[in-house]
Amino acid sequence: MEIESRVEVERRREKEMAEFLPLKIVERRMIVAAVRLSRGCRREAAMILGISEATLYRRLKEYGQ
């Protein structure tokens, strides 16, 4: 079995990390999807997401929605 060089290991790690999106982007997408799914009912969207309505309102304000 061949031993990987440090460069190869780092390249593989960078490739794996490139598959991940920042958490804020994922969170925003989930919130937008929940609001759409609930047809704009923020109370229902908050329930879908498992967060309080206050948290949903804060996040929407933060994301300019």
CSV table of N, CA, C and O in Angstrom, one decimal:
chain,number,residue,atom,x,y,z
A,1,MET,N,0.8,-1.2,0.0
A,1,MET,CA,0.0,0.0,0.0
A,1,MET,C,0.9,1.2,0.0
A,1,MET,O,1.9,1.3,0.7
A,2,GLU,N,0.5,2.2,-0.8
A,2,GLU,CA,1.3,3.4,-0.9
A,2,GLU,C,0.9,4.4,0.1
A,2,GLU,O,-0.2,4.6,0.5
A,3,ILE,N,1.9,5.1,0.7
A,3,ILE,CA,1.7,6.2,1.7
A,3,ILE,C,1.4,7.5,0.9
A,3,ILE,O,2.1,7.9,0.0
A,4,GLU,N,0.3,8.2,1.3
A,4,GLU,CA,0.0,9.4,0.7
A,4,GLU,C,0.9,10.5,1.2
A,4,GLU,O,1.3,10.6,2.3
A,5,SER,N,1.3,11.4,0.2
A,5,SER,CA,2.1,12.5,0.6
A,5,SER,C,1.2,13.6,1.3
A,5,SER,O,0.0,13.5,1.2
A,6,ARG,N,1.9,14.5,2.0
A,6,ARG,CA,1.1,15.6,2.6
A,6,ARG,C,0.3,16.4,1.6
A,6,ARG,O,-0.8,16.8,1.9
A,7,VAL,N,0.9,16.6,0.5
A,7,VAL,CA,0.2,17.4,-0.6
A,7,VAL,C,-1.0,16.7,-1.0
A,7,VAL,O,-2.1,17.3,-1.2
A,8,GLU,N,-0.9,15.3,-1.2
A,8,GLU,CA,-2.1,14.6,-1.7
A,8,GLU,C,-3.2,14.6,-0.6
A,8,GLU,O,-4.4,14.7,-0.9
A,9,VAL,N,-2.8,14.5,0.6
A,9,VAL,CA,-3.8,14.5,1.7
A,9,VAL,C,-4.5,15.8,1.8
A,9,VAL,O,-5.7,15.9,1.9
A,10,GLU,N,-3.7,16.9,1.6
A,10,GLU,CA,-4.3,18.3,1.7
A,10,GLU,C,-5.2,18.5,0.5
A,10,GLU,O,-6.3,19.1,0.6
A,11,ARG,N,-4.8,18.0,-0.7
A,11,ARG,CA,-5.7,18.2,-1.9
A,11,ARG,C,-7.0,17.4,-1.7
A,11,ARG,O,-8.1,17.9,-2.0
A,12,ARG,N,-6.9,16.2,-1.1
A,12,ARG,CA,-8.2,15.4,-0.9
A,12,ARG,C,-9.0,16.2,0.1
A,12,ARG,O,-10.3,16.3,-0.1
A,13,ARG,N,-8.4,16.7,1.2
A,13,ARG,CA,-9.2,17.4,2.2
A,13,ARG,C,-9.9,18.6,1.6
A,13,ARG,O,-11.0,18.9,1.9
A,14,GLU,N,-9.2,19.4,0.8
A,14,GLU,CA,-9.7,20.6,0.2
A,14,GLU,C,-10.9,20.2,-0.7
A,14,GLU,O,-11.9,20.9,-0.7
A,15,LYS,N,-10.8,19.1,-1.5
A,15,LYS,CA,-11.9,18.7,-2.3
A,15,LYS,C,-13.1,18.3,-1.5
A,15,LYS,O,-14.2,18.6,-1.8
A,16,GLU,N,-12.9,17.6,-0.4
A,16,GLU,CA,-14.0,17.2,0.5
A,16,GLU,C,-14.7,18.4,1.1
A,16,GLU,O,-15.9,18.4,1.2
A,17,MET,N,-13.9,19.4,1.5
A,17,MET,CA,-14.4,20.6,2.2
A,17,MET,C,-15.2,21.4,1.2
A,17,MET,O,-16.2,22.1,1.5
A,18,ALA,N,-14.8,21.4,-0.1
A,18,ALA,CA,-15.5,22.2,-1.1
A,18,ALA,C,-17.0,21.7,-1.3
A,18,ALA,O,-17.8,22.4,-1.8
A,19,GLU,N,-17.3,20.5,-0.9
A,19,GLU,CA,-18.6,20.0,-1.0
A,19,GLU,C,-19.6,20.6,0.0
A,19,GLU,O,-20.8,20.5,-0.1
A,20,PHE,N,-19.1,21.2,1.1
A,20,PHE,CA,-19.9,21.7,2.1
A,20,PHE,C,-20.2,23.2,1.8
A,20,PHE,O,-19.4,23.9,1.3
A,21,LEU,N,-21.4,23.6,2.2
A,21,LEU,CA,-21.8,25.0,2.1
A,21,LEU,C,-21.7,25.6,3.5
A,21,LEU,O,-22.0,24.9,4.5
A,22,PRO,N,-21.5,26.9,3.6
A,22,PRO,CA,-21.5,27.5,5.0
A,22,PRO,C,-22.9,27.3,5.6
A,22,PRO,O,-23.9,27.3,4.9
A,23,LEU,N,-22.9,27.1,6.9
A,23,LEU,CA,-24.1,26.9,7.6
A,23,LEU,C,-25.2,28.0,7.4
A,23,LEU,O,-26.4,27.7,7.3
A,24,LYS,N,-24.8,29.2,7.4
A,24,LYS,CA,-25.7,30.3,7.2
A,24,LYS,C,-26.4,30.2,5.8
A,24,LYS,O,-27.6,30.5,5.7
A,25,ILE,N,-25.8,29.7,4.8
A,25,ILE,CA,-26.4,29.5,3.5
A,25,ILE,C,-27.4,28.4,3.6
A,25,ILE,O,-28.6,28.5,3.1
A,26,VAL,N,-27.1,27.3,4.2
A,26,VAL,CA,-28.0,26.2,4.4
A,26,VAL,C,-29.2,26.6,5.2
A,26,VAL,O,-30.3,26.3,4.8
A,27,GLU,N,-28.9,27.3,6.3
A,27,GLU,CA,-30.0,27.8,7.1
A,27,GLU,C,-31.0,28.7,6.3
A,27,GLU,O,-32.2,28.5,6.4
A,28,ARG,N,-30.5,29.6,5.6
A,28,ARG,CA,-31.3,30.5,4.8
A,28,ARG,C,-32.2,29.7,3.8
A,28,ARG,O,-33.4,30.0,3.7
A,29,ARG,N,-31.6,28.8,3.1
A,29,ARG,CA,-32.3,28.0,2.2
A,29,ARG,C,-33.4,27.2,2.8
A,29,ARG,O,-34.5,27.1,2.3
A,30,MET,N,-33.2,26.6,4.0
A,30,MET,CA,-34.2,25.9,4.7
A,30,MET,C,-35.3,26.8,5.2
A,30,MET,O,-36.5,26.4,5.1
A,31,ILE,N,-35.0,28.0,5.6
A,31,ILE,CA,-36.0,28.9,6.1
A,31,ILE,C,-36.9,29.3,4.9
A,31,ILE,O,-38.1,29.3,5.0
A,32,VAL,N,-36.3,29.7,3.8
A,32,VAL,CA,-37.0,30.1,2.6
A,32,VAL,C,-37.9,28.9,2.1
A,32,VAL,O,-39.1,29.1,1.8
A,33,ALA,N,-37.4,27.7,2.1
A,33,ALA,CA,-38.2,26.5,1.7
A,33,ALA,C,-39.4,26.3,2.6
A,33,ALA,O,-40.5,26.0,2.2
A,34,ALA,N,-39.2,26.4,3.9
A,34,ALA,CA,-40.3,26.2,4.9
A,34,ALA,C,-41.3,27.3,4.7
A,34,ALA,O,-42.5,27.0,4.8
A,35,VAL,N,-41.0,28.5,4.5
A,35,VAL,CA,-41.9,29.6,4.3
A,35,VAL,C,-42.7,29.3,3.0
A,35,VAL,O,-44.0,29.5,3.0
A,36,ARG,N,-42.1,28.9,1.9
A,36,ARG,CA,-42.8,28.6,0.7
A,36,ARG,C,-43.7,27.4,0.9
A,36,ARG,O,-44.9,27.4,0.5
A,37,LEU,N,-43.2,26.3,1.6
A,37,LEU,CA,-44.0,25.1,1.8
A,37,LEU,C,-45.3,25.5,2.6
A,37,LEU,O,-46.4,24.9,2.4
A,38,SER,N,-45.1,26.4,3.6
A,38,SER,CA,-46.3,26.8,4.4
A,38,SER,C,-47.1,27.9,3.8
A,38,SER,O,-48.0,28.5,4.4
A,39,ARG,N,-46.8,28.2,2.5
A,39,ARG,CA,-47.5,29.3,1.7
A,39,ARG,C,-47.5,30.6,2.5
A,39,ARG,O,-48.5,31.3,2.5
A,40,GLY,N,-46.4,30.9,3.1
A,40,GLY,CA,-46.2,32.2,3.7
A,40,GLY,C,-46.7,32.3,5.2
A,40,GLY,O,-46.5,33.3,5.8
A,41,CYS,N,-47.2,31.2,5.7
A,41,CYS,CA,-47.7,31.1,7.1
A,41,CYS,C,-46.4,30.9,8.0
A,41,CYS,O,-45.9,29.9,8.1
A,42,ARG,N,-46.0,32.0,8.6
A,42,ARG,CA,-44.8,32.0,9.4
A,42,ARG,C,-44.9,31.1,10.6
A,42,ARG,O,-43.9,30.5,11.0
A,43,ARG,N,-46.0,31.0,11.2
A,43,ARG,CA,-46.2,30.1,12.4
A,43,ARG,C,-46.0,28.7,11.9
A,43,ARG,O,-45.3,27.9,12.6
A,44,GLU,N,-46.6,28.3,10.8
A,44,GLU,CA,-46.4,26.9,10.3
A,44,GLU,C,-44.9,26.7,9.9
A,44,GLU,O,-44.4,25.6,10.2
A,45,ALA,N,-44.3,27.7,9.3
A,45,ALA,CA,-42.9,27.5,8.9
A,45,ALA,C,-42.0,27.3,10.1
A,45,ALA,O,-41.1,26.5,10.1
A,46,ALA,N,-42.3,28.0,11.1
A,46,ALA,CA,-41.5,27.9,12.4
A,46,ALA,C,-41.7,26.5,12.9
A,46,ALA,O,-40.7,25.8,13.4
A,47,MET,N,-42.9,26.0,12.9
A,47,MET,CA,-43.2,24.6,13.4
A,47,MET,C,-42.4,23.6,12.5
A,47,MET,O,-41.9,22.6,13.1
A,48,ILE,N,-42.4,23.8,11.2
A,48,ILE,CA,-41.7,22.8,10.3
A,48,ILE,C,-40.3,22.8,10.7
A,48,ILE,O,-39.6,21.7,10.7
A,49,LEU,N,-39.7,24.0,11.0
A,49,LEU,CA,-38.3,24.1,11.2
A,49,LEU,C,-37.9,23.7,12.7
A,49,LEU,O,-36.7,23.5,13.0
A,50,GLY,N,-38.9,23.7,13.5
A,50,GLY,CA,-38.6,23.3,14.9
A,50,GLY,C,-38.0,24.5,15.7
A,50,GLY,O,-37.2,24.3,16.6
A,51,ILE,N,-38.4,25.7,15.3
A,51,ILE,CA,-37.9,26.9,16.0
A,51,ILE,C,-39.1,27.8,16.4
A,51,ILE,O,-40.2,27.6,15.9
A,52,SER,N,-38.8,28.7,17.3
A,52,SER,CA,-39.9,29.6,17.7
A,52,SER,C,-40.2,30.6,16.6
A,52,SER,O,-39.4,30.9,15.7
A,53,GLU,N,-41.4,31.2,16.6
A,53,GLU,CA,-41.8,32.2,15.7
A,53,GLU,C,-40.8,33.4,15.8
A,53,GLU,O,-40.5,34.0,14.8
A,54,ALA,N,-40.5,33.8,17.0
A,54,ALA,CA,-39.6,34.9,17.2
A,54,ALA,C,-38.2,34.7,16.5
A,54,ALA,O,-37.7,35.6,15.9
A,55,THR,N,-37.7,33.4,16.6
A,55,THR,CA,-36.5,33.1,16.0
A,55,THR,C,-36.6,33.2,14.4
A,55,THR,O,-35.7,33.7,13.7
A,56,LEU,N,-37.7,32.7,13.9
A,56,LEU,CA,-38.0,32.8,12.5
A,56,LEU,C,-38.0,34.2,12.0
A,56,LEU,O,-37.4,34.6,11.0
A,57,TYR,N,-38.7,35.1,12.8
A,57,TYR,CA,-38.8,36.5,12.4
A,57,TYR,C,-37.4,37.1,12.4
A,57,TYR,O,-37.1,37.9,11.5
A,58,ARG,N,-36.6,36.8,13.4
A,58,ARG,CA,-35.3,37.4,13.5
A,58,ARG,C,-34.4,36.9,12.3
A,58,ARG,O,-33.7,37.7,11.7
A,59,ARG,N,-34.5,35.7,12.0
A,59,ARG,CA,-33.7,35.1,10.8
A,59,ARG,C,-34.2,35.8,9.5
A,59,ARG,O,-33.4,36.1,8.7
A,60,LEU,N,-35.5,35.9,9.3
A,60,LEU,CA,-36.0,36.5,8.1
A,60,LEU,C,-35.6,37.9,8.0
A,60,LEU,O,-35.2,38.4,6.9
A,61,LYS,N,-35.6,38.6,9.1
A,61,LYS,CA,-35.1,40.0,9.1
A,61,LYS,C,-33.6,40.1,8.7
A,61,LYS,O,-33.2,40.9,7.9
A,62,GLU,N,-32.9,39.2,9.3
A,62,GLU,CA,-31.4,39.1,9.1
A,62,GLU,C,-31.1,38.8,7.6
A,62,GLU,O,-30.2,39.3,7.0
A,63,TYR,N,-32.0,38.0,7.0
A,63,TYR,CA,-31.7,37.6,5.6
A,63,TYR,C,-32.5,38.5,4.6
A,63,TYR,O,-32.5,38.3,3.4
A,64,GLY,N,-33.1,39.6,5.1
A,64,GLY,CA,-33.8,40.5,4.3
A,64,GLY,C,-35.1,40.0,3.6
A,64,GLY,O,-35.4,40.4,2.5
A,65,GLN,N,-35.7,39.1,4.3
A,65,GLN,CA,-36.9,38.5,3.7
A,65,GLN,C,-38.2,39.2,4.2
A,65,GLN,O,-38.4,39.4,5.3
